GROMACS .gro file of C-alpha atoms in nm:
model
  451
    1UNK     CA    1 -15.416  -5.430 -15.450
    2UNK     CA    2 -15.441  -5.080 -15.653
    3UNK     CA    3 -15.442  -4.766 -15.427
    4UNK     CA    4 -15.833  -4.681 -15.586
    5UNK     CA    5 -15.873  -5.054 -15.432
    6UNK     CA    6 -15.737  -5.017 -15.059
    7UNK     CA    7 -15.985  -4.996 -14.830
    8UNK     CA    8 -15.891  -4.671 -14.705
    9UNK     CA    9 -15.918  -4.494 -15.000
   10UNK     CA   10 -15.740  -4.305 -15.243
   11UNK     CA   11 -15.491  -4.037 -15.227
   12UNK     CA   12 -15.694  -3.701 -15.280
   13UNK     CA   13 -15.918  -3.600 -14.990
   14UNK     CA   14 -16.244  -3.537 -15.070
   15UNK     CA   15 -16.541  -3.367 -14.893
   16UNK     CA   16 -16.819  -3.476 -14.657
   17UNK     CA   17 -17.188  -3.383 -14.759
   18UNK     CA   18 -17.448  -3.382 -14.476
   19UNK     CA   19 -17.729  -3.570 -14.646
   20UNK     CA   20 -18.001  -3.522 -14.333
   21UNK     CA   21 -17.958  -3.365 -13.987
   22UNK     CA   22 -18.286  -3.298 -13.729
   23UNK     CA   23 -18.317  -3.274 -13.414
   24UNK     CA   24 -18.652  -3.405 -13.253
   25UNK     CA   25 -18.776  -3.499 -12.924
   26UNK     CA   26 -19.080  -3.706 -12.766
   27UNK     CA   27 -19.249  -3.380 -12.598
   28UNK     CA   28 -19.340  -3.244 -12.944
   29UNK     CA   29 -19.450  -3.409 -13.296
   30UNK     CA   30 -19.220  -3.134 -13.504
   31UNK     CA   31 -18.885  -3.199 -13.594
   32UNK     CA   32 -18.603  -2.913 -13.614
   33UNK     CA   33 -18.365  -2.975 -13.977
   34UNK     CA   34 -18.076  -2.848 -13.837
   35UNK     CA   35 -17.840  -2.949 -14.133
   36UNK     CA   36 -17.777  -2.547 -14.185
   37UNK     CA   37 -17.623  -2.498 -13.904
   38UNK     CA   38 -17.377  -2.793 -13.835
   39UNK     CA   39 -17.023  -2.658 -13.758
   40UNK     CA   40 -16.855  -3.019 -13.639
   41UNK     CA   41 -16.940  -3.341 -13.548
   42UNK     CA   42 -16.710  -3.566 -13.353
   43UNK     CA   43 -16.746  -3.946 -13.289
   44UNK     CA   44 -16.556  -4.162 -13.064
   45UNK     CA   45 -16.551  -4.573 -13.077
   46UNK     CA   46 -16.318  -4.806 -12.872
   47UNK     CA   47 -16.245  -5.146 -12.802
   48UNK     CA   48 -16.329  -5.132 -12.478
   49UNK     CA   49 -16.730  -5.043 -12.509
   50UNK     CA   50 -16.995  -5.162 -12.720
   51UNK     CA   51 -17.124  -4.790 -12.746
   52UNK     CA   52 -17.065  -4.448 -12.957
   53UNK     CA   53 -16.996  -4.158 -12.789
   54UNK     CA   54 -16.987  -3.781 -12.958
   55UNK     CA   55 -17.022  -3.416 -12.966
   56UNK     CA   56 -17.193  -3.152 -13.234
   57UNK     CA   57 -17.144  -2.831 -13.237
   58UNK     CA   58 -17.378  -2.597 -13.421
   59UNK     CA   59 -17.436  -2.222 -13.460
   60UNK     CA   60 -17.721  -2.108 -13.280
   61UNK     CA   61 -17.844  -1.755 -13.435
   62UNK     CA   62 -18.252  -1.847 -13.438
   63UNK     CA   63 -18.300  -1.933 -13.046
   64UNK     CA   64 -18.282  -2.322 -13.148
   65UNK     CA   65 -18.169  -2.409 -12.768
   66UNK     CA   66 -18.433  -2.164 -12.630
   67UNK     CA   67 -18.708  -2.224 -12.766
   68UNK     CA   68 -18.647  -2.614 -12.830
   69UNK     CA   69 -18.609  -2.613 -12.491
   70UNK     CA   70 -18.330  -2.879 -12.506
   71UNK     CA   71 -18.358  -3.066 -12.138
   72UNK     CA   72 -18.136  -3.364 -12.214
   73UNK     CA   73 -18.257  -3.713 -12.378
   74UNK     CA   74 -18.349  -3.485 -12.722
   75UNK     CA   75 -18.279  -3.710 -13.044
   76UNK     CA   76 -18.054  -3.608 -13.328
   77UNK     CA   77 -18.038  -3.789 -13.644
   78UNK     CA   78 -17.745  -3.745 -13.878
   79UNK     CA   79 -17.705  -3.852 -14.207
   80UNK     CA   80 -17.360  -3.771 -14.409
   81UNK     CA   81 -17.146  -3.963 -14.735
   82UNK     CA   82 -16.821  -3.897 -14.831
   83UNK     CA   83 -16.825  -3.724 -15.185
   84UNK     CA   84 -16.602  -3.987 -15.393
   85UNK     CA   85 -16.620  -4.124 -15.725
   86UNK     CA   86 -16.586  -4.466 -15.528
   87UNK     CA   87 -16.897  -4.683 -15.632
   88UNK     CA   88 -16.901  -4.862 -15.299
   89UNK     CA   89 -16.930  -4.576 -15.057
   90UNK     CA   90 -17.253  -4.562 -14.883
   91UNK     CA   91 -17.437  -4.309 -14.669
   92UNK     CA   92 -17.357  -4.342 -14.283
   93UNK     CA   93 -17.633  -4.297 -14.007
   94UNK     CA   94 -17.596  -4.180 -13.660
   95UNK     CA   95 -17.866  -4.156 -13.421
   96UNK     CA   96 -17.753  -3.999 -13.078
   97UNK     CA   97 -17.949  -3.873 -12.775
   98UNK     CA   98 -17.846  -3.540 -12.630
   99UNK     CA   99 -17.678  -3.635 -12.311
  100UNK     CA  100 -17.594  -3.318 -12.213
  101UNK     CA  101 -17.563  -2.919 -12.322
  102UNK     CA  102 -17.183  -2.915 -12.272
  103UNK     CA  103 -17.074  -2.540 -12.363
  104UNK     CA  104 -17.166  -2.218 -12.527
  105UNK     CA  105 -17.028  -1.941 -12.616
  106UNK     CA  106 -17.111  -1.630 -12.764
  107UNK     CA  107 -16.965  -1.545 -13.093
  108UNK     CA  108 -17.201  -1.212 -13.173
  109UNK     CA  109 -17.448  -1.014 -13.002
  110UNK     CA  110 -17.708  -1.265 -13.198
  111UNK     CA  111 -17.506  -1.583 -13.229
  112UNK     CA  112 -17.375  -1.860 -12.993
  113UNK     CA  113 -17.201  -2.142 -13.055
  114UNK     CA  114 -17.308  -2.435 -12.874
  115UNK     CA  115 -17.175  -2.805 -12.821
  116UNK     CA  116 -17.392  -3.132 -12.728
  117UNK     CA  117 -17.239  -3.399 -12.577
  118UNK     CA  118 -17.433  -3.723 -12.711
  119UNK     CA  119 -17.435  -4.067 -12.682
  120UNK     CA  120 -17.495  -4.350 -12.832
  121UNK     CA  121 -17.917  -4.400 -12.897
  122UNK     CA  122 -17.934  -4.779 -12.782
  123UNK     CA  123 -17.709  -4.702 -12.516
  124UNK     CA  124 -17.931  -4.457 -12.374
  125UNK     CA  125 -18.194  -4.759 -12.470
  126UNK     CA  126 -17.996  -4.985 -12.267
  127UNK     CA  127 -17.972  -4.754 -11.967
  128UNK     CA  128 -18.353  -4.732 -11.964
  129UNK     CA  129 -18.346  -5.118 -11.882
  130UNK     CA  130 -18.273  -5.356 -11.633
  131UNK     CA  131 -18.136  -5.745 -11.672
  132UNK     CA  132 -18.159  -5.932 -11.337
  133UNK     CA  133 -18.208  -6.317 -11.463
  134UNK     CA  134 -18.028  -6.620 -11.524
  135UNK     CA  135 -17.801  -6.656 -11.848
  136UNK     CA  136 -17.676  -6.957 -11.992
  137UNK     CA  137 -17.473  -7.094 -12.234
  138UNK     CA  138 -17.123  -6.970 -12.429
  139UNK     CA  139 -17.068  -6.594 -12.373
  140UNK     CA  140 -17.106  -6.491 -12.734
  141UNK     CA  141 -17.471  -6.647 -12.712
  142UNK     CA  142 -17.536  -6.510 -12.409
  143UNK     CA  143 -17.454  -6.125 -12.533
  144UNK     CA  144 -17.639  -6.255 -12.854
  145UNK     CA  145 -17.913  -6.308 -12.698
  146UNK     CA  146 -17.888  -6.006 -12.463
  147UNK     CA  147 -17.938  -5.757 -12.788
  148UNK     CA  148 -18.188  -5.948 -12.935
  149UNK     CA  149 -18.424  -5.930 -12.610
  150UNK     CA  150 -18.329  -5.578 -12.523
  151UNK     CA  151 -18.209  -5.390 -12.808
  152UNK     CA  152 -18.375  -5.610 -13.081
  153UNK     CA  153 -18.035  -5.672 -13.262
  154UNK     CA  154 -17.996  -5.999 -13.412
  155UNK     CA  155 -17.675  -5.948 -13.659
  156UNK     CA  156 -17.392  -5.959 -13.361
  157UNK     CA  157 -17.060  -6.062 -13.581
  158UNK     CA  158 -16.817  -6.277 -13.400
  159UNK     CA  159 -16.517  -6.472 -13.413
  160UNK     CA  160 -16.607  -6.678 -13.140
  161UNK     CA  161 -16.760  -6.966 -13.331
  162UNK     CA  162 -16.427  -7.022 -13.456
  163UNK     CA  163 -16.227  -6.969 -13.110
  164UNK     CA  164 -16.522  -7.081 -12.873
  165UNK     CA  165 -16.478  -7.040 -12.483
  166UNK     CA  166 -16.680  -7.285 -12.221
  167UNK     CA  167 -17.059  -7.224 -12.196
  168UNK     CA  168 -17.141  -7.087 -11.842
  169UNK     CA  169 -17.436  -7.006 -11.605
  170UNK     CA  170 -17.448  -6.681 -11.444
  171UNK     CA  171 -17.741  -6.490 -11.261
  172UNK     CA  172 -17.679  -6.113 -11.394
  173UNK     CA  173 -17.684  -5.897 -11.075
  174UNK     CA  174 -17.928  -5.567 -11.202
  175UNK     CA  175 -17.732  -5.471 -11.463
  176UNK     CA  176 -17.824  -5.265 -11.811
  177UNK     CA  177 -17.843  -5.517 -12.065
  178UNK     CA  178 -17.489  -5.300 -12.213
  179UNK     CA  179 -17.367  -5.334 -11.886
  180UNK     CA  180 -17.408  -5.723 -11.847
  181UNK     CA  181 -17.259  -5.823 -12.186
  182UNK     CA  182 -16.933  -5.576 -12.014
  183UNK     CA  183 -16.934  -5.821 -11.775
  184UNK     CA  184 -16.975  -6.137 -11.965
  185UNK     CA  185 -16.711  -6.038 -12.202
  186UNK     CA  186 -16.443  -5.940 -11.895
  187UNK     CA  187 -16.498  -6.356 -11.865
  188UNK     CA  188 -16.486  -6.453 -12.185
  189UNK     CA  189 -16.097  -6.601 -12.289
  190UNK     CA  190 -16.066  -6.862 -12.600
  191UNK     CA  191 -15.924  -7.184 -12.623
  192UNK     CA  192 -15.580  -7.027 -12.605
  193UNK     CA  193 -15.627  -6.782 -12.355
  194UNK     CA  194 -15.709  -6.438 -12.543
  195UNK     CA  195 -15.908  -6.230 -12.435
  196UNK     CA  196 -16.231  -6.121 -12.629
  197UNK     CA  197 -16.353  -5.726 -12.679
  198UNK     CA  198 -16.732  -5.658 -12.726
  199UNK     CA  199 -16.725  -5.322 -12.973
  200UNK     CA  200 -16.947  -5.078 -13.194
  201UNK     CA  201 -16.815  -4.941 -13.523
  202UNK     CA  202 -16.939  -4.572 -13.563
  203UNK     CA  203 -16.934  -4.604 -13.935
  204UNK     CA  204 -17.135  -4.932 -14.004
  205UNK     CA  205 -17.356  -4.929 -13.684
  206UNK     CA  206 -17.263  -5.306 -13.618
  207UNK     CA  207 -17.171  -5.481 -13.274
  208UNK     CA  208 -16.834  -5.721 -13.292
  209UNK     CA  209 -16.751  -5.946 -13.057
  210UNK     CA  210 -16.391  -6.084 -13.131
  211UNK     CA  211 -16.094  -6.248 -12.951
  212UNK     CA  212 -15.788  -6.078 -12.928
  213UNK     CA  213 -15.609  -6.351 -13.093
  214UNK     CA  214 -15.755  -6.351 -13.421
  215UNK     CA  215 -15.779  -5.917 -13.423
  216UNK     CA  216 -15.371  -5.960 -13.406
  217UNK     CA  217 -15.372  -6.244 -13.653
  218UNK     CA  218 -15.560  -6.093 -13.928
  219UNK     CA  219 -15.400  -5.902 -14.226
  220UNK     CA  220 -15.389  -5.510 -14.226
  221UNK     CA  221 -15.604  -5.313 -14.388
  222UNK     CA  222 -15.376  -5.136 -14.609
  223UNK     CA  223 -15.034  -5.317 -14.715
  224UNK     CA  224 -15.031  -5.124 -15.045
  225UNK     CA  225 -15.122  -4.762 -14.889
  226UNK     CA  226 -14.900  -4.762 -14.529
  227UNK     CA  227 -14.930  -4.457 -14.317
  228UNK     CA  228 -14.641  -4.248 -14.287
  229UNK     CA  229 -14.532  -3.892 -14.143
  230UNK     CA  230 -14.327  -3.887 -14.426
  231UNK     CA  231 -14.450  -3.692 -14.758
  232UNK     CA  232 -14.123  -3.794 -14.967
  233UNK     CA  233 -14.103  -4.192 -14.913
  234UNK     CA  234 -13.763  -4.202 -15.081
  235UNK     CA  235 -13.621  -4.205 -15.449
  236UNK     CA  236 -13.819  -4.524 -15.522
  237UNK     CA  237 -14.112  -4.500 -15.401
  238UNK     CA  238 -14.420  -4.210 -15.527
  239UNK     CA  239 -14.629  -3.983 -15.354
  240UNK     CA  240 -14.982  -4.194 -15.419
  241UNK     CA  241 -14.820  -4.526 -15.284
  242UNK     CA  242 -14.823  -4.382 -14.907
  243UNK     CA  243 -15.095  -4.211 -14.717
  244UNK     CA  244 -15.006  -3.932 -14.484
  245UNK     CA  245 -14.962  -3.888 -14.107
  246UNK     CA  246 -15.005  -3.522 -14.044
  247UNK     CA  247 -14.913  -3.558 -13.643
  248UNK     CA  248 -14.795  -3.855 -13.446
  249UNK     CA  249 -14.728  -3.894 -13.119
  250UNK     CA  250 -14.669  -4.183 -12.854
  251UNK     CA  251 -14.817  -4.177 -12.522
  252UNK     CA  252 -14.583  -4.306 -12.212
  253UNK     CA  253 -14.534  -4.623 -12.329
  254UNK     CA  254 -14.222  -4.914 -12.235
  255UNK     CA  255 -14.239  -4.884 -11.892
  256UNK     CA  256 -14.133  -5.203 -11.812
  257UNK     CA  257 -14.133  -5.133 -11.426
  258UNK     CA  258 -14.505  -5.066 -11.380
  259UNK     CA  259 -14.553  -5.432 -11.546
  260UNK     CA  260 -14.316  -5.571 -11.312
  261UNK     CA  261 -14.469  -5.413 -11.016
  262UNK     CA  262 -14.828  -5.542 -11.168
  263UNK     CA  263 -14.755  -5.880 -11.166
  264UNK     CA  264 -14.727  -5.917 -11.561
  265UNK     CA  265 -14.407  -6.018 -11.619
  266UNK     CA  266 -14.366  -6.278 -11.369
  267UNK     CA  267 -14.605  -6.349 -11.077
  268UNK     CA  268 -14.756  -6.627 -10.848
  269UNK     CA  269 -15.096  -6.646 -10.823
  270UNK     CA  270 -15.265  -6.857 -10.550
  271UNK     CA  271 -15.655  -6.994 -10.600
  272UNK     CA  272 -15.841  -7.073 -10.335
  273UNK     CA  273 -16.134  -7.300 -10.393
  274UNK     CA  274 -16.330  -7.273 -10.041
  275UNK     CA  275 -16.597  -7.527 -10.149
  276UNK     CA  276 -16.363  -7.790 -10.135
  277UNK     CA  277 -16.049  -7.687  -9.897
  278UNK     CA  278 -15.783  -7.637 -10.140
  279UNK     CA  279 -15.583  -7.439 -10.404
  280UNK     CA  280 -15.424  -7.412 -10.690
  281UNK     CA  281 -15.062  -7.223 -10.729
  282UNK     CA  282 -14.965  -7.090 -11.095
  283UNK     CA  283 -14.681  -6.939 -11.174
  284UNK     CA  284 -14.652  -6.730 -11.422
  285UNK     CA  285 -14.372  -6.633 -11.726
  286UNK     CA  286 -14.449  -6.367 -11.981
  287UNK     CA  287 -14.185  -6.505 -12.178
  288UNK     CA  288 -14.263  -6.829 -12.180
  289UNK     CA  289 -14.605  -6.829 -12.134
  290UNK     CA  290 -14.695  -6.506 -12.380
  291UNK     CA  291 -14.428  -6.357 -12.579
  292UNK     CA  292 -14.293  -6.651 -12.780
  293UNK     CA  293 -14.668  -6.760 -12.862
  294UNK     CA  294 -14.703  -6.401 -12.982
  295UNK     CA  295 -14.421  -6.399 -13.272
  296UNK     CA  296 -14.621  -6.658 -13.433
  297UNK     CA  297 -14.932  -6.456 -13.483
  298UNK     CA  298 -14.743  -6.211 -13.762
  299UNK     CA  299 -14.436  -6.330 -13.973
  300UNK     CA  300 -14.236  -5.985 -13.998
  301UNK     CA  301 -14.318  -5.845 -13.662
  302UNK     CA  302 -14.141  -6.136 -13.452
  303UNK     CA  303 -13.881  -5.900 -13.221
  304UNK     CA  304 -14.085  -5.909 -12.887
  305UNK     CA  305 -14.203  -5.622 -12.664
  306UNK     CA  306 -13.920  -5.786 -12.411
  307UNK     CA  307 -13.674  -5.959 -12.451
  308UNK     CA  308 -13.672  -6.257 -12.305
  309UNK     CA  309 -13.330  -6.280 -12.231
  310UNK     CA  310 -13.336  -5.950 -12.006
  311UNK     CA  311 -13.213  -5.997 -11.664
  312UNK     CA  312 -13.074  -5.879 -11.361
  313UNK     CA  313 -12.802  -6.043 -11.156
  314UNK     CA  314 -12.757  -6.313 -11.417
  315UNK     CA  315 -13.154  -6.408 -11.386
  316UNK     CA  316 -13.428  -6.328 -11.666
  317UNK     CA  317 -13.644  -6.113 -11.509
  318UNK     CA  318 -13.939  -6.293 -11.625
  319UNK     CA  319 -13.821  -6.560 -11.333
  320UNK     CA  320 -13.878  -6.403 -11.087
  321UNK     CA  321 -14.193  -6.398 -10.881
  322UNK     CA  322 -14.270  -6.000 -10.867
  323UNK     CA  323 -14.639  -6.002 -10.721
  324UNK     CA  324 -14.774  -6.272 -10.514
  325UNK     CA  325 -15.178  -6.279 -10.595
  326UNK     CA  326 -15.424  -6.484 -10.379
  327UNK     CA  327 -15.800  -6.513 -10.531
  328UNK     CA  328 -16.112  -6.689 -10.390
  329UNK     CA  329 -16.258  -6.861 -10.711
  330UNK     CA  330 -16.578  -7.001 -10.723
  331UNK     CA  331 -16.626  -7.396 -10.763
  332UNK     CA  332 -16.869  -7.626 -10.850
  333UNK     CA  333 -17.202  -7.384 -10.801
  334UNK     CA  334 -17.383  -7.571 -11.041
  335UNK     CA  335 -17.367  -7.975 -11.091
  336UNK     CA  336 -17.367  -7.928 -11.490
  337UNK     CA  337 -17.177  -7.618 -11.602
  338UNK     CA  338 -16.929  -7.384 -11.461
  339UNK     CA  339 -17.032  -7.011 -11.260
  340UNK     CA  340 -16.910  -6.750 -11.391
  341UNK     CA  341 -16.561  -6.742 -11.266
  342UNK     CA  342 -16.479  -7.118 -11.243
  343UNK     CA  343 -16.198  -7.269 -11.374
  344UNK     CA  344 -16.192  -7.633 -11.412
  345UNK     CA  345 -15.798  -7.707 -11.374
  346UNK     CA  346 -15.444  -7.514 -11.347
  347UNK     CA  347 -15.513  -7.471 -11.725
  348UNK     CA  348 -15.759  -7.221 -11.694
  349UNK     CA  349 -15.673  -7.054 -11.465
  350UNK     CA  350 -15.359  -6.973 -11.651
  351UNK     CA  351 -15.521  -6.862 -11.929
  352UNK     CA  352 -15.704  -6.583 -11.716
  353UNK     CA  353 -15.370  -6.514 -11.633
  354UNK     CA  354 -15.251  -6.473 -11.958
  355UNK     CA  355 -15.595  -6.250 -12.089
  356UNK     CA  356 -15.459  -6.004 -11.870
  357UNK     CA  357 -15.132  -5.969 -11.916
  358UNK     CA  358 -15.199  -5.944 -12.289
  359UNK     CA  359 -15.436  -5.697 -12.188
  360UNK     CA  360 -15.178  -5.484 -12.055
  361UNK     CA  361 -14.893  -5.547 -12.281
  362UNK     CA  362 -15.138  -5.360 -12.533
  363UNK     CA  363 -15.043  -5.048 -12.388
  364UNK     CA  364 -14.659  -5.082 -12.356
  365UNK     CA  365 -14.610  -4.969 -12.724
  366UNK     CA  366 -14.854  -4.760 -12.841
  367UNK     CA  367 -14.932  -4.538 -13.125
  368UNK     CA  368 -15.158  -4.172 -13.180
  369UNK     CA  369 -15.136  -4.077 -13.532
  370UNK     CA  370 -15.393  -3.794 -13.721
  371UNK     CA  371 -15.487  -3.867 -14.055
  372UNK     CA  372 -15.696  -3.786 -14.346
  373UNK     CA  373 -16.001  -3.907 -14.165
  374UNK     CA  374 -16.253  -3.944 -14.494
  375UNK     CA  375 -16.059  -4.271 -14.618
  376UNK     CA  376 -16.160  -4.382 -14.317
  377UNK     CA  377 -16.577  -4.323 -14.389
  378UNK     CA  378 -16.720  -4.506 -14.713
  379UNK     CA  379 -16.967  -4.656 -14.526
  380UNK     CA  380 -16.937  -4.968 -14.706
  381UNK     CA  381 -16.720  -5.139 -14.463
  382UNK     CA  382 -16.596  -5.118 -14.120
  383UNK     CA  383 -16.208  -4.982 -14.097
  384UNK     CA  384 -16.202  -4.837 -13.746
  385UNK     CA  385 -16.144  -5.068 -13.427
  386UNK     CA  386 -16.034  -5.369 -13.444
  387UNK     CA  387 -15.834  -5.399 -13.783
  388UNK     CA  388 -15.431  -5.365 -13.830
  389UNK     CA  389 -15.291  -5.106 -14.029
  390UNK     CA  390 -14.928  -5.070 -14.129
  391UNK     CA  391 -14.753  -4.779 -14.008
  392UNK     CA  392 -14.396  -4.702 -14.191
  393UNK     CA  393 -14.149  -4.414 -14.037
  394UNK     CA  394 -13.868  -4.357 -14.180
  395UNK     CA  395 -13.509  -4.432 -14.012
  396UNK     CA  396 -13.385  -4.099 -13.874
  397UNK     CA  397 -13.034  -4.143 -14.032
  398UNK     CA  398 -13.115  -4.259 -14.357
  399UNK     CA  399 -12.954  -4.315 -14.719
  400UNK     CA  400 -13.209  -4.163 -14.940
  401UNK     CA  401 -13.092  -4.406 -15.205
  402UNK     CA  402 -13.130  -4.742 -14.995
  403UNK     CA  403 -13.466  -4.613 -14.755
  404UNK     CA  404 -13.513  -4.829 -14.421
  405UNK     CA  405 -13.739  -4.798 -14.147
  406UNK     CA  406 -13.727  -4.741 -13.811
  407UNK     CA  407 -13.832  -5.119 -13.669
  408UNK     CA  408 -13.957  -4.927 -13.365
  409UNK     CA  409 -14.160  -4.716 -13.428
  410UNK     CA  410 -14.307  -4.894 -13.758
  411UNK     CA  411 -14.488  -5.172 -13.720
  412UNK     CA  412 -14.889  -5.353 -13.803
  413UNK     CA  413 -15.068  -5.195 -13.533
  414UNK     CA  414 -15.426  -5.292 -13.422
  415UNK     CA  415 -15.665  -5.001 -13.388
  416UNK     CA  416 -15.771  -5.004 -13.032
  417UNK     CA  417 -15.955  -4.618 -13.033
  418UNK     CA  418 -16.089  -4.399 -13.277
  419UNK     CA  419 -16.191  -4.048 -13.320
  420UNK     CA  420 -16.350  -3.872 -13.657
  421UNK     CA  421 -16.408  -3.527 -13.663
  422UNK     CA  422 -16.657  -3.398 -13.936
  423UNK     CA  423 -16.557  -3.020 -14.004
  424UNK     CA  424 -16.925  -2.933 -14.165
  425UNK     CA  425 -16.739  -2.570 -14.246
  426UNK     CA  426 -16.476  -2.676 -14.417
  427UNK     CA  427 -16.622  -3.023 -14.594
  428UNK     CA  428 -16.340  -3.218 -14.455
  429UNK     CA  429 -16.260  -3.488 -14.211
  430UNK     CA  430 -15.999  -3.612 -13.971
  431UNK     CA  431 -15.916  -3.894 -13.783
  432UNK     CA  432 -15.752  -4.019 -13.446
  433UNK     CA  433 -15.631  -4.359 -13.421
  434UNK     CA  434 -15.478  -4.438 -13.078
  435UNK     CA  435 -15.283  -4.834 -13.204
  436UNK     CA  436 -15.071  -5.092 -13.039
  437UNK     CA  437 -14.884  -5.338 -13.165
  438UNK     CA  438 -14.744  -5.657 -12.999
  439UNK     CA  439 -14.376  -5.682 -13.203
  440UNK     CA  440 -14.134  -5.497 -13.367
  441UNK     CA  441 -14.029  -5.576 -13.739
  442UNK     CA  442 -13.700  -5.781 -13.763
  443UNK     CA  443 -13.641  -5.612 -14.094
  444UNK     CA  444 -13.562  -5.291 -14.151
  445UNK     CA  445 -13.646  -5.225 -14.543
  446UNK     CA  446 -13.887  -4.997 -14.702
  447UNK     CA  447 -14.109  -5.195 -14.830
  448UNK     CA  448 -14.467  -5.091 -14.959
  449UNK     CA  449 -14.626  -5.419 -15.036
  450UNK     CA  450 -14.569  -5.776 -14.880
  451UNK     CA  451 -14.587  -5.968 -14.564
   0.00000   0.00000   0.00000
């Protein structure tokens, strides 16, 4: 794949036009264009909520605030396209709802600048509602049919007709309709004990509900064009064949004794079914049970988080039994289909197990790294959350004739949060991807291309 091919873009940066921008609320028929006096706009999505959160800031010089009298739940439509010579790149459409006037300040006797914090427009839809009924069936139908009732969205995309969980039957207990498909996705787990994430891209304006499994398992995004902090990629490779990190960063991350004391590296976990007088005991092994499973979901990136062989006084640490955990689990509600935490044997209840140790192994190696955030915005795809990209940093002592990698720090890392921040003054764009990754490469050559 060429660089003018990769999904993220080429190597020049290129500006960001505004195409439409108003402001407009319910108490009065007349629209503001406020496209004039944009300064930034900022958009956050995660894996963790099917919802867009944001801010705009704007220069306020004609009493816009004042005499728009902006109360809170005021609509703001944004239009904006990356300026590229790239025949596929589309407009991209936000509509947010004022959620709140966050800060001004005073610039000039006559100006202020001023910044909104918004939200997401069918989230604010959402909050308006109320779901208190009786769902059935497998939890990517139920949240299916969720947005079609209540936010009349029928184009949910999903892996989980591939990696289907078990249908079940819950009553939803007065939730928001966004609210209730948070809850029916914290149940859902496929056939081999993943966990699924329920997520809005910012870009394309589409809901995704995918299993964790097959978000690991899936090429990244830009094998030819790998990020990297480092301009110079070594004698053999050019300038256009990387694209560059401008700051990178990693949060706390291998703290191996907060999973130990939570019961993710080794634990016993005791079910109680009180319908029937009994329980279940499972123990659990994150080696055995997690980490070799994982090596076999990417070819090069098969050194674990842990290694397995870690101990302490001659026994893996993964042996031992770090957190006891009793639950009550619910059994046999209804004659046909299970409630909505039921588990029908030892085997499922190990896989909710697994879901969330997985869930926080995420977070033992992590990733923030700033980039050129407008190959990031064609609008003719979705390239935020939820896709791999290959990260490359260079070994610290290195032979600039032979280049090699650091294997820990480099790595295919899934996008797990994203920020984008339009700079309307200044036509350009940068983004925030907060990654994890779930092994380390094995191998430590620089290698643009391949898997």
């Amino acid at each position: 794949m060429s660089n003018e091919n990769s999904p993220i873009g080429g190597q020049q940066s290129t500006p960001v036009q505004v195409q439409k921008a108003t402001l407009s609320s319910s108490r009065t028929p007349v629209s503001v264009d406020i496209t004039s006096v944009l300064m930034e706009v900022q958009m956050f999505e995660s894996l963790s909520r099917p919802y867009i959160t944001g801010y705009i800031t704007l220069s306020d010089s004609e009493r816009l605030i004042e005499n728009f009298d902006i109360q809170g739940a005021e609509e703001i439509e944004i239009i904006f396209k990356r300026s590229t010579e790239k025949s596929s790149s589309r407009s991209i459409k936000q509509n947010w709802i004022i959620q709140s006037l966050e800060k001004q300040h005073q610039t000039s006797e006559i100006t202020n600048v001023v910044t909104l914090k918004v939200i997401d427009k069918e989230y604010f839809h959402s909050s308006l509602q109320n779901v208190n009924k009786c769902l059935q069936g497998q939890p990517w139908e139920i949240i299916n049919e969720i947005l079609i009732e209540y936010l009349n969205r029928d184009d949910l995309r999903s892996s989980a007709d591939l990696k289907n969980s078990e249908s079940l039957k819950v009553i939803v207990p007065n939730m928001t309709p966004l609210a209730t498909t948070q809850w029916i996705r914290n149940r859902s787990i496929n056939q081999n004990g993943y966990p699924f994430f329920f997520y809005k891209s910012a870009t394309t304006n589409e809901y995704f509900f995918a299993d964790l499994e097959t978000l690991i398992d899936q090429p990244v995004i830009n094998e030819n064009l790998p990020l990297t902090p480092n301009q110079s990629a070594g004698s053999n490779q050019s300038k256009s064949a990387t694209s560059t990190i401008f700051q990178m960063d990693q949060p706390q991350s291998d703290d191996l004794l907060l999973l130990i004391r939570e019961g993710i590296v080794g634990s016993q976990n005791t079910y109680y079914d009180v319908t029937q007088g009994d329980f279940d005991i499972v123990d659990f092994n994150l080696n055995n049970d997690l980490l070799v499973e994982l090596q076999s979901l990417n070819s090069r990136q098969q050194r674990p988080l842990l290694d397995g062989r870690l101990g302490f006084d001659d026994k893996p640490i993964s042996n031992y039994k770090s957190k006891k955990v009793s639950q009550i689990s619910s059994a046999r509600s209804y004659n046909d289909i299970k409630s909505y935490d039921e588990a029908g044997d030892i085997g499922d209840n190990r896989k909710k197990i697994k879901a969330h140790a997985i869930s926080k192994l995420m977070h033992k190696s992590s990733m923030r790294v700033l980039v050129e955030g407008d190959r990031w915005i064609h609008g003719d795809g979705h390239y935020g959350i939820g896709n791999n990209i290959k990260i490359l940093v260079r070994a610290k002592k290195d032979d600039p004739e032979s280049a090699k990698v650091d294997k820990k720090q480099s790595g295919d890392y899934l996008i797990i949060q994203a920020k984008y921040v339009l700079n309307l003054v200044d036509g350009k764009v940068g983004a925030t991807l907060n990654c994890a990754k779930f092994g380390n490469y094995q191998n430590d050559n620089y290698k643009i291309g391949g898997r």
